Amino acid sequence: QVQLVESGGASVQVGGSLRLSCAASGYSVMSYYMAWFRQAPGKEREGVALIDSDGSTTYVDSVKGRFTISKDNANNILYLQVNSLKLEDAAMYYCAAGSGRRYYRPFSKMRYQYWGQGTQVTVSS
């Protein structure tokens, strides 16, 4: 059974940094494509970064140069390093994993079968 458990969310000031983690079990992060999504109150869940099984990465424009997605294949963990945080980055962050649904757009929620429960990032001025 695939499970994803996020951690690392916190309350930080504008300009601060965090490293979010997603511990995966029941499958290997090497074999699935994975992504980080976020959802702010009253807004749709949006994808921010993804990493494919070959290690290639994609980011939405709003986080390019500030966020870095990576994975530790040996320990089956997905990371999201978030730097230079802005007020608009505040959200619940979710990791997601999937396979076999590449006909969906990269940041379509439909592309991912498995989701974690989320970790909260709060940003204050």
N, CA, C and O atoms as a GROMACS GRO file, in nm:
protein
  500
    1GLN      N    1   0.084  -0.119   0.000
    1GLN     CA    2   0.000   0.000   0.000
    1GLN      C    3   0.088   0.124   0.000
    1GLN      O    4   0.178   0.139   0.083
    2VAL      N    5   0.061   0.213  -0.094
    2VAL     CA    6   0.141   0.335  -0.106
    2VAL      C    7   0.098   0.436   0.000
    2VAL      O    8  -0.021   0.463   0.017
    3GLN      N    9   0.195   0.490   0.070
    3GLN     CA   10   0.169   0.595   0.168
    3GLN      C   11   0.268   0.707   0.151
    3GLN      O   12   0.386   0.685   0.124
    4LEU      N   13   0.219   0.829   0.168
    4LEU     CA   14   0.303   0.948   0.161
    4LEU      C   15   0.279   1.030   0.287
    4LEU      O   16   0.164   1.059   0.320
    5VAL      N   17   0.385   1.067   0.356
    5VAL     CA   18   0.372   1.143   0.480
    5VAL      C   19   0.463   1.264   0.473
    5VAL      O   20   0.586   1.252   0.471
    6GLU      N   21   0.401   1.382   0.471
    6GLU     CA   22   0.477   1.507   0.464
    6GLU      C   23   0.515   1.556   0.602
    6GLU      O   24   0.450   1.524   0.702
    7SER      N   25   0.621   1.634   0.607
    7SER     CA   26   0.663   1.700   0.730
    7SER      C   27   0.749   1.820   0.693
    7SER      O   28   0.786   1.838   0.577
    8GLY      N   29   0.778   1.903   0.792
    8GLY     CA   30   0.867   2.016   0.770
    8GLY      C   31   0.800   2.150   0.759
    8GLY      O   32   0.867   2.253   0.756
    9GLY      N   33   0.668   2.151   0.754
    9GLY     CA   34   0.598   2.279   0.749
    9GLY      C   35   0.615   2.356   0.880
    9GLY      O   36   0.630   2.297   0.986
   10ALA      N   37   0.612   2.488   0.870
   10ALA     CA   38   0.632   2.572   0.988
   10ALA      C   39   0.583   2.712   0.958
   10ALA      O   40   0.540   2.743   0.847
   11SER      N   41   0.591   2.796   1.060
   11SER     CA   42   0.561   2.937   1.044
   11SER      C   43   0.692   3.012   1.031
   11SER      O   44   0.778   3.005   1.119
   12VAL      N   45   0.709   3.085   0.921
   12VAL     CA   46   0.834   3.157   0.895
   12VAL      C   47   0.802   3.299   0.850
   12VAL      O   48   0.689   3.330   0.812
   13GLN      N   49   0.903   3.384   0.854
   13GLN     CA   50   0.886   3.521   0.807
   13GLN      C   51   0.917   3.530   0.659
   13GLN      O   52   0.984   3.444   0.602
   14VAL      N   53   0.869   3.636   0.599
   14VAL     CA   54   0.901   3.663   0.459
   14VAL      C   55   1.052   3.660   0.439
   14VAL      O   56   1.128   3.719   0.517
   15GLY      N   57   1.094   3.592   0.334
   15GLY     CA   58   1.236   3.579   0.306
   15GLY      C   59   1.300   3.456   0.366
   15GLY      O   60   1.415   3.425   0.335
   16GLY      N   61   1.227   3.386   0.451
   16GLY     CA   62   1.281   3.268   0.517
   16GLY      C   63   1.284   3.146   0.428
   16GLY      O   64   1.243   3.150   0.312
   17SER      N   65   1.332   3.036   0.485
   17SER     CA   66   1.348   2.912   0.411
   17SER      C   67   1.296   2.794   0.493
   17SER      O   68   1.292   2.799   0.616
   18LEU      N   69   1.257   2.690   0.422
   18LEU     CA   70   1.213   2.564   0.483
   18LEU      C   71   1.254   2.451   0.392
   18LEU      O   72   1.275   2.470   0.272
   19ARG      N   73   1.264   2.332   0.450
   19ARG     CA   74   1.276   2.212   0.369
   19ARG      C   75   1.161   2.119   0.406
   19ARG      O   76   1.151   2.070   0.519
   20LEU      N   77   1.075   2.095   0.309
   20LEU     CA   78   0.964   2.003   0.327
   20LEU      C   79   1.008   1.864   0.286
   20LEU      O   80   1.084   1.847   0.190
   21SER      N   81   0.960   1.764   0.358
   21SER     CA   82   0.993   1.625   0.328
   21SER      C   83   0.867   1.545   0.306
   21SER      O   84   0.761   1.576   0.361
   22CYS      N   85   0.879   1.442   0.226
   22CYS     CA   86   0.769   1.350   0.202
   22CYS      C   87   0.826   1.210   0.204
   22CYS      O   88   0.896   1.168   0.112
   23ALA      N   89   0.795   1.136   0.311
   23ALA     CA   90   0.843   0.998   0.323
   23ALA      C   91   0.747   0.905   0.254
   23ALA      O   92   0.628   0.903   0.284
   24ALA      N   93   0.800   0.829   0.160
   24ALA     CA   94   0.718   0.738   0.081
   24ALA      C   95   0.738   0.594   0.125
   24ALA      O   96   0.848   0.554   0.160
   25SER      N   97   0.631   0.517   0.123
   25SER     CA   98   0.640   0.375   0.153
   25SER      C   99   0.546   0.299   0.061
   25SER      O  100   0.447   0.354   0.012
   26GLY      N  101   0.576   0.174   0.039
   26GLY     CA  102   0.492   0.091  -0.046
   26GLY      C  103   0.532   0.094  -0.192
   26GLY      O  104   0.475   0.022  -0.273
   27TYR      N  105   0.631   0.176  -0.225
   27TYR     CA  106   0.680   0.181  -0.362
   27TYR      C  107   0.814   0.254  -0.359
   27TYR      O  108   0.852   0.309  -0.255
   28SER      N  109   0.883   0.256  -0.471
   28SER     CA  110   1.011   0.325  -0.479
   28SER      C  111   0.995   0.459  -0.548
   28SER      O  112   0.933   0.466  -0.654
   29VAL      N  113   1.050   0.566  -0.489
   29VAL     CA  114   1.042   0.697  -0.552
   29VAL      C  115   1.117   0.699  -0.685
   29VAL      O  116   1.100   0.790  -0.766
   30MET      N  117   1.198   0.597  -0.707
   30MET     CA  118   1.271   0.591  -0.833
   30MET      C  119   1.179   0.560  -0.949
   30MET      O  120   1.208   0.595  -1.063
   31SER      N  121   1.067   0.492  -0.921
   31SER     CA  122   0.984   0.440  -1.029
   31SER      C  123   0.863   0.526  -1.061
   31SER      O  124   0.803   0.510  -1.168
   32TYR      N  125   0.825   0.617  -0.972
   32TYR     CA  126   0.708   0.700  -0.994
   32TYR      C  127   0.750   0.843  -1.024
   32TYR      O  128   0.858   0.886  -0.983
   33TYR      N  129   0.666   0.918  -1.095
   33TYR     CA  130   0.685   1.062  -1.100
   33TYR      C  131   0.616   1.120  -0.976
   33TYR      O  132   0.513   1.070  -0.930
   34MET      N  133   0.674   1.227  -0.924
   34MET     CA  134   0.623   1.285  -0.800
   34MET      C  135   0.617   1.436  -0.811
   34MET      O  136   0.685   1.496  -0.894
   35ALA      N  137   0.537   1.496  -0.727
   35ALA     CA  138   0.519   1.640  -0.735
   35ALA      C  139   0.481   1.698  -0.599
   35ALA      O  140   0.436   1.627  -0.509
   36TRP      N  141   0.499   1.826  -0.588
   36TRP     CA  142   0.448   1.903  -0.475
   36TRP      C  143   0.337   1.995  -0.525
   36TRP      O  144   0.352   2.064  -0.626
   37PHE      N  145   0.227   1.992  -0.453
   37PHE     CA  146   0.116   2.082  -0.477
   37PHE      C  147   0.096   2.168  -0.352
   37PHE      O  148   0.149   2.136  -0.245
   38ARG      N  149   0.021   2.274  -0.367
   38ARG     CA  150  -0.014   2.354  -0.251
   38ARG      C  151  -0.156   2.407  -0.267
   38ARG      O  152  -0.206   2.423  -0.378
   39GLN      N  153  -0.217   2.433  -0.154
   39GLN     CA  154  -0.353   2.486  -0.156
   39GLN      C  155  -0.370   2.587  -0.044
   39GLN      O  156  -0.356   2.555   0.074
   40ALA      N  157  -0.399   2.710  -0.083
   40ALA     CA  158  -0.427   2.817   0.012
   40ALA      C  159  -0.578   2.821   0.036
   40ALA      O  160  -0.655   2.775  -0.049
   41PRO      N  161  -0.621   2.875   0.149
   41PRO     CA  162  -0.764   2.882   0.180
   41PRO      C  163  -0.842   2.953   0.069
   41PRO      O  164  -0.805   3.062   0.025
   42GLY      N  165  -0.948   2.890   0.025
   42GLY     CA  166  -1.033   2.950  -0.077
   42GLY      C  167  -0.980   2.940  -0.219
   42GLY      O  168  -1.040   2.994  -0.312
   43LYS      N  169  -0.867   2.870  -0.237
   43LYS     CA  170  -0.807   2.859  -0.369
   43LYS      C  171  -0.798   2.714  -0.412
   43LYS      O  172  -0.805   2.622  -0.330
   44GLU      N  173  -0.781   2.695  -0.543
   44GLU     CA  174  -0.763   2.561  -0.597
   44GLU      C  175  -0.625   2.507  -0.560
   44GLU      O  176  -0.529   2.582  -0.542
   45ARG      N  177  -0.616   2.374  -0.549
   45ARG     CA  178  -0.485   2.313  -0.529
   45ARG      C  179  -0.405   2.327  -0.658
   45ARG      O  180  -0.454   2.295  -0.767
   46GLU      N  181  -0.283   2.375  -0.647
   46GLU     CA  182  -0.200   2.398  -0.764
   46GLU      C  183  -0.066   2.326  -0.750
   46GLU      O  184  -0.010   2.318  -0.641
   47GLY      N  185  -0.018   2.274  -0.861
   47GLY     CA  186   0.112   2.212  -0.861
   47GLY      C  187   0.221   2.317  -0.867
   47GLY      O  188   0.206   2.418  -0.936
   48VAL      N  189   0.332   2.295  -0.796
   48VAL     CA  190   0.441   2.391  -0.798
   48VAL      C  191   0.571   2.332  -0.850
   48VAL      O  192   0.652   2.403  -0.910
   49ALA      N  193   0.594   2.202  -0.829
   49ALA     CA  194   0.718   2.141  -0.874
   49ALA      C  195   0.697   1.992  -0.893
   49ALA      O  196   0.624   1.928  -0.817
   50LEU      N  197   0.761   1.938  -0.994
   50LEU     CA  198   0.752   1.794  -1.014
   50LEU      C  199   0.889   1.738  -1.049
   50LEU      O  200   0.975   1.809  -1.102
   51ILE      N  201   0.908   1.610  -1.020
   51ILE     CA  202   1.030   1.540  -1.055
   51ILE      C  203   0.992   1.406  -1.114
   51ILE      O  204   0.914   1.330  -1.056
   52ASP      N  205   1.048   1.379  -1.228
   52ASP     CA  206   1.013   1.256  -1.298
   52ASP      C  207   1.102   1.142  -1.249
   52ASP      O  208   1.197   1.164  -1.174
   53SER      N  209   1.071   1.023  -1.293
   53SER     CA  210   1.146   0.906  -1.251
   53SER      C  211   1.292   0.913  -1.296
   53SER      O  212   1.380   0.850  -1.236
   54ASP      N  213   1.318   0.992  -1.402
   54ASP     CA  214   1.457   1.006  -1.448
   54ASP      C  215   1.529   1.121  -1.381
   54ASP      O  216   1.645   1.148  -1.412
   55GLY      N  217   1.461   1.190  -1.288
   55GLY     CA  218   1.522   1.300  -1.216
   55GLY      C  219   1.501   1.436  -1.278
   55GLY      O  220   1.542   1.537  -1.219
   56SER      N  221   1.440   1.444  -1.395
   56SER     CA  222   1.415   1.574  -1.456
   56SER      C  223   1.309   1.649  -1.376
   56SER      O  224   1.219   1.588  -1.319
   57THR      N  225   1.321   1.780  -1.372
   57THR     CA  226   1.233   1.861  -1.288
   57THR      C  227   1.162   1.969  -1.368
   57THR      O  228   1.210   2.012  -1.473
   58THR      N  229   1.048   2.011  -1.319
   58THR     CA  230   0.969   2.118  -1.378
   58THR      C  231   0.910   2.201  -1.265
   58THR      O  232   0.868   2.148  -1.163
   59TYR      N  233   0.909   2.333  -1.286
   59TYR     CA  234   0.855   2.425  -1.186
   59TYR      C  235   0.757   2.521  -1.251
   59TYR      O  236   0.767   2.553  -1.370
   60VAL      N  237   0.661   2.566  -1.173
   60VAL     CA  238   0.576   2.673  -1.222
   60VAL      C  239   0.655   2.803  -1.209
   60VAL      O  240   0.747   2.814  -1.129
   61ASP      N  241   0.618   2.901  -1.290
   61ASP     CA  242   0.696   3.025  -1.297
   61ASP      C  243   0.706   3.095  -1.163
   61ASP      O  244   0.809   3.156  -1.132
   62SER      N  245   0.601   3.088  -1.083
   62SER     CA  246   0.599   3.164  -0.958
   62SER      C  247   0.701   3.116  -0.856
   62SER      O  248   0.730   3.189  -0.761
   63VAL      N  249   0.757   2.996  -0.874
   63VAL     CA  250   0.853   2.944  -0.775
   63VAL      C  251   0.991   2.920  -0.835
   63VAL      O  252   1.084   2.883  -0.763
   64LYS      N  253   1.006   2.940  -0.965
   64LYS     CA  254   1.136   2.918  -1.028
   64LYS      C  255   1.243   3.003  -0.963
   64LYS      O  256   1.224   3.122  -0.939
   65GLY      N  257   1.356   2.940  -0.936
   65GLY     CA  258   1.467   3.010  -0.874
   65GLY      C  259   1.459   3.017  -0.722
   65GLY      O  260   1.555   3.056  -0.656
   66ARG      N  261   1.343   2.979  -0.667
   66ARG     CA  262   1.327   2.984  -0.521
   66ARG      C  263   1.304   2.845  -0.460
   66ARG      O  264   1.347   2.818  -0.348
   67PHE      N  265   1.237   2.758  -0.533
   67PHE     CA  266   1.205   2.623  -0.485
   67PHE      C  267   1.290   2.521  -0.560
   67PHE      O  268   1.321   2.538  -0.678
   68THR      N  269   1.328   2.417  -0.488
   68THR     CA  270   1.402   2.307  -0.550
   68THR      C  271   1.344   2.175  -0.504
   68THR      O  272   1.335   2.148  -0.385
   69ILE      N  273   1.303   2.093  -0.601
   69ILE     CA  274   1.252   1.960  -0.571
   69ILE      C  275   1.363   1.859  -0.592
   69ILE      O  276   1.440   1.868  -0.688
   70SER      N  277   1.370   1.762  -0.503
   70SER     CA  278   1.471   1.658  -0.515
   70SER      C  279   1.421   1.532  -0.446
   70SER      O  280   1.322   1.535  -0.374
   71LYS      N  281   1.490   1.423  -0.468
   71LYS     CA  282   1.451   1.300  -0.401
   71LYS      C  283   1.574   1.221  -0.360
   71LYS      O  284   1.677   1.222  -0.427
   72ASP      N  285   1.561   1.154  -0.248
   72ASP     CA  286   1.664   1.066  -0.195
   72ASP      C  287   1.618   0.924  -0.224
   72ASP      O  288   1.534   0.868  -0.152
   73ASN      N  289   1.673   0.866  -0.329
   73ASN     CA  290   1.628   0.733  -0.371
   73ASN      C  291   1.660   0.626  -0.267
   73ASN      O  292   1.582   0.533  -0.248
   74ALA      N  293   1.772   0.640  -0.199
   74ALA     CA  294   1.812   0.539  -0.102
   74ALA      C  295   1.715   0.532   0.015
   74ALA      O  296   1.686   0.424   0.067
   75ASN      N  297   1.666   0.650   0.057
   75ASN     CA  298   1.577   0.654   0.173
   75ASN      C  299   1.431   0.676   0.137
   75ASN      O  300   1.345   0.687   0.225
   76ASN      N  301   1.403   0.683   0.008
   76ASN     CA  302   1.265   0.695  -0.040
   76ASN      C  303   1.195   0.820   0.012
   76ASN      O  304   1.083   0.814   0.063
   77ILE      N  305   1.263   0.934  -0.001
   77ILE     CA  306   1.210   1.060   0.048
   77ILE      C  307   1.212   1.163  -0.064
   77ILE      O  308   1.309   1.174  -0.139
   78LEU      N  309   1.105   1.238  -0.073
   78LEU     CA  310   1.095   1.351  -0.165
   78LEU      C  311   1.111   1.478  -0.083
   78LEU      O  312   1.058   1.488   0.028
   79TYR      N  313   1.183   1.575  -0.138
   79TYR     CA  314   1.206   1.702  -0.069
   79TYR      C  315   1.156   1.818  -0.153
   79TYR      O  316   1.146   1.810  -0.275
   80LEU      N  317   1.127   1.927  -0.083
   80LEU     CA  318   1.106   2.055  -0.149
   80LEU      C  319   1.176   2.161  -0.065
   80LEU      O  320   1.132   2.193   0.046
   81GLN      N  321   1.284   2.214  -0.117
   81GLN     CA  322   1.354   2.324  -0.052
   81GLN      C  323   1.287   2.453  -0.097
   81GLN      O  324   1.280   2.482  -0.217
   82VAL      N  325   1.239   2.530  -0.002
   82VAL     CA  326   1.169   2.654  -0.036
   82VAL      C  327   1.247   2.770   0.025
   82VAL      O  328   1.265   2.778   0.146
   83ASN      N  329   1.293   2.859  -0.060
   83ASN     CA  330   1.373   2.974  -0.018
   83ASN      C  331   1.301   3.104  -0.056
   83ASN      O  332   1.208   3.104  -0.136
   84SER      N  333   1.346   3.213   0.005
   84SER     CA  334   1.293   3.346  -0.026
   84SER      C  335   1.140   3.347  -0.022
   84SER      O  336   1.075   3.394  -0.114
   85LEU      N  337   1.086   3.293   0.086
   85LEU     CA  338   0.942   3.278   0.095
   85LEU      C  339   0.870   3.412   0.087
   85LEU      O  340   0.916   3.512   0.142
   86LYS      N  341   0.757   3.410   0.019
   86LYS     CA  342   0.670   3.526   0.005
   86LYS      C  343   0.538   3.499   0.076
   86LYS      O  344   0.504   3.384   0.107
   87LEU      N  345   0.465   3.606   0.101
   87LEU     CA  346   0.335   3.589   0.167
   87LEU      C  347   0.245   3.495   0.088
   87LEU      O  348   0.169   3.416   0.145
   88GLU      N  349   0.254   3.504  -0.044
   88GLU     CA  350   0.166   3.423  -0.129
   88GLU      C  351   0.207   3.276  -0.135
   88GLU      O  352   0.138   3.195  -0.197
   89ASP      N  353   0.318   3.240  -0.072
   89ASP     CA  354   0.357   3.099  -0.065
   89ASP      C  355   0.287   3.026   0.049
   89ASP      O  356   0.293   2.903   0.057
   90ALA      N  357   0.222   3.099   0.136
   90ALA     CA  358   0.155   3.036   0.250
   90ALA      C  359   0.043   2.944   0.200
   90ALA      O  360  -0.043   2.986   0.123
   91ALA      N  361   0.045   2.819   0.245
   91ALA     CA  362  -0.052   2.720   0.198
   91ALA      C  363  -0.026   2.588   0.269
   91ALA      O  364   0.073   2.570   0.339
   92MET      N  365  -0.118   2.495   0.248
   92MET     CA  366  -0.093   2.356   0.284
   92MET      C  367  -0.021   2.294   0.164
   92MET      O  368  -0.065   2.305   0.050
   93TYR      N  369   0.090   2.230   0.193
   93TYR     CA  370   0.169   2.168   0.086
   93TYR      C  371   0.150   2.016   0.090
   93TYR      O  372   0.158   1.953   0.195
   94TYR      N  373   0.124   1.960  -0.028
   94TYR     CA  374   0.099   1.818  -0.041
   94TYR      C  375   0.199   1.755  -0.138
   94TYR      O  376   0.235   1.816  -0.239
   95CYS      N  377   0.244   1.635  -0.106
   95CYS     CA  378   0.320   1.562  -0.207
   95CYS      C  379   0.227   1.462  -0.273
   95CYS      O  380   0.129   1.416  -0.214
   96ALA      N  381   0.260   1.429  -0.396
   96ALA     CA  382   0.179   1.339  -0.476
   96ALA      C  383   0.269   1.249  -0.559
   96ALA      O  384   0.380   1.288  -0.596
   97ALA      N  385   0.219   1.131  -0.588
   97ALA     CA  386   0.296   1.036  -0.669
   97ALA      C  387   0.202   0.968  -0.767
   97ALA      O  388   0.083   0.950  -0.740
   98GLY      N  389   0.256   0.931  -0.880
   98GLY     CA  390   0.173   0.866  -0.980
   98GLY      C  391   0.252   0.787  -1.080
   98GLY      O  392   0.375   0.798  -1.088
   99SER      N  393   0.180   0.708  -1.156
   99SER     CA  394   0.240   0.634  -1.267
   99SER      C  395   0.132   0.605  -1.369
   99SER      O  396   0.014   0.591  -1.336
  100GLY      N  397   0.175   0.597  -1.493
  100GLY     CA  398   0.084   0.553  -1.598
  100GLY      C  399  -0.021   0.652  -1.642
  100GLY      O  400  -0.113   0.616  -1.716
  101ARG      N  401  -0.011   0.775  -1.600
  101ARG     CA  402  -0.113   0.874  -1.638
  101ARG      C  403  -0.049   0.995  -1.705
  101ARG      O  404  -0.090   1.109  -1.682
  102ARG      N  405   0.049   0.970  -1.787
  102ARG     CA  406   0.121   1.081  -1.850
  102ARG      C  407   0.038   1.153  -1.956
  102ARG      O  408   0.082   1.256  -2.008
  103TYR      N  409  -0.081   1.100  -1.988
  103TYR     CA  410  -0.167   1.170  -2.082
  103TYR      C  411  -0.230   1.294  -2.021
  103TYR      O  412  -0.285   1.377  -2.093
  104TYR      N  413  -0.224   1.308  -1.888
  104TYR     CA  414  -0.269   1.430  -1.823
  104TYR      C  415  -0.154   1.530  -1.822
  104TYR      O  416  -0.037   1.492  -1.826
  105ARG      N  417  -0.188   1.659  -1.815
  105ARG     CA  418  -0.086   1.762  -1.807
  105ARG      C  419  -0.003   1.742  -1.681
  105ARG      O  420  -0.053   1.686  -1.583
  106PRO      N  421   0.122   1.785  -1.680
  106PRO     CA  422   0.212   1.757  -1.566
  106PRO      C  423   0.158   1.801  -1.431
  106PRO      O  424   0.180   1.733  -1.331
  107PHE      N  425   0.088   1.914  -1.426
  107PHE     CA  426   0.038   1.962  -1.297
  107PHE      C  427  -0.113   1.943  -1.282
  107PHE      O  428  -0.176   2.011  -1.201
  108SER      N  429  -0.168   1.852  -1.360
  108SER     CA  430  -0.307   1.815  -1.338
  108SER      C  431  -0.316   1.722  -1.219
  108SER      O  432  -0.239   1.626  -1.209
  109LYS      N  433  -0.409   1.748  -1.130
  109LYS     CA  434  -0.425   1.659  -1.013
  109LYS      C  435  -0.461   1.517  -1.057
  109LYS      O  436  -0.431   1.421  -0.986
  110MET      N  437  -0.523   1.504  -1.172
  110MET     CA  438  -0.566   1.372  -1.220
  110MET      C  439  -0.448   1.281  -1.254
  110MET      O  440  -0.463   1.160  -1.265
  111ARG      N  441  -0.330   1.342  -1.270
  111ARG     CA  442  -0.214   1.264  -1.307
  111ARG      C  443  -0.159   1.181  -1.191
  111ARG      O  444  -0.081   1.089  -1.213
  112TYR      N  445  -0.200   1.213  -1.070
  112TYR     CA  446  -0.141   1.154  -0.950
  112TYR      C  447  -0.245   1.072  -0.873
  112TYR      O  448  -0.353   1.120  -0.838
  113GLN      N  449  -0.209   0.945  -0.847
  113GLN     CA  450  -0.303   0.857  -0.777
  113GLN      C  451  -0.289   0.865  -0.625
  113GLN      O  452  -0.383   0.833  -0.552
  114TYR      N  453  -0.174   0.907  -0.578
  114TYR     CA  454  -0.145   0.899  -0.435
  114TYR      C  455  -0.111   1.036  -0.379
  114TYR      O  456  -0.037   1.114  -0.440
  115TRP      N  457  -0.165   1.064  -0.263
  115TRP     CA  458  -0.149   1.195  -0.200
  115TRP      C  459  -0.117   1.178  -0.053
  115TRP      O  460  -0.163   1.084   0.012
  116GLY      N  461  -0.038   1.272  -0.001
  116GLY     CA  462  -0.016   1.278   0.142
  116GLY      C  463  -0.122   1.364   0.208
  116GLY      O  464  -0.214   1.414   0.143
  117GLN      N  465  -0.109   1.380   0.339
  117GLN     CA  466  -0.211   1.452   0.416
  117GLN      C  467  -0.180   1.602   0.424
  117GLN      O  468  -0.265   1.681   0.466
  118GLY      N  469  -0.060   1.641   0.385
  118GLY     CA  470  -0.026   1.784   0.381
  118GLY      C  471   0.055   1.830   0.501
  118GLY      O  472   0.048   1.773   0.610
  119THR      N  473   0.130   1.936   0.479
  119THR     CA  474   0.204   2.003   0.585
  119THR      C  475   0.188   2.154   0.565
  119THR      O  476   0.200   2.204   0.453
  120GLN      N  477   0.161   2.225   0.673
  120GLN     CA  478   0.123   2.366   0.665
  120GLN      C  479   0.246   2.458   0.664
  120GLN      O  480   0.335   2.445   0.747
  121VAL      N  481   0.247   2.549   0.568
  121VAL     CA  482   0.348   2.654   0.563
  121VAL      C  483   0.278   2.788   0.584
  121VAL      O  484   0.190   2.824   0.507
  122THR      N  485   0.318   2.859   0.687
  122THR     CA  486   0.264   2.991   0.717
  122THR      C  487   0.375   3.093   0.701
  122THR      O  488   0.486   3.074   0.748
  123VAL      N  489   0.343   3.202   0.634
  123VAL     CA  490   0.442   3.308   0.610
  123VAL      C  491   0.388   3.438   0.666
  123VAL      O  492   0.275   3.477   0.636
  124SER      N  493   0.470   3.505   0.746
  124SER     CA  494   0.428   3.631   0.806
  124SER      C  495   0.526   3.742   0.771
  124SER      O  496   0.644   3.718   0.743
  125SER      N  497   0.476   3.864   0.773
  125SER     CA  498   0.562   3.979   0.738
  125SER      C  499   0.629   4.036   0.862
  125SER      O  500   0.704   4.133   0.852
   0.00000   0.00000   0.00000
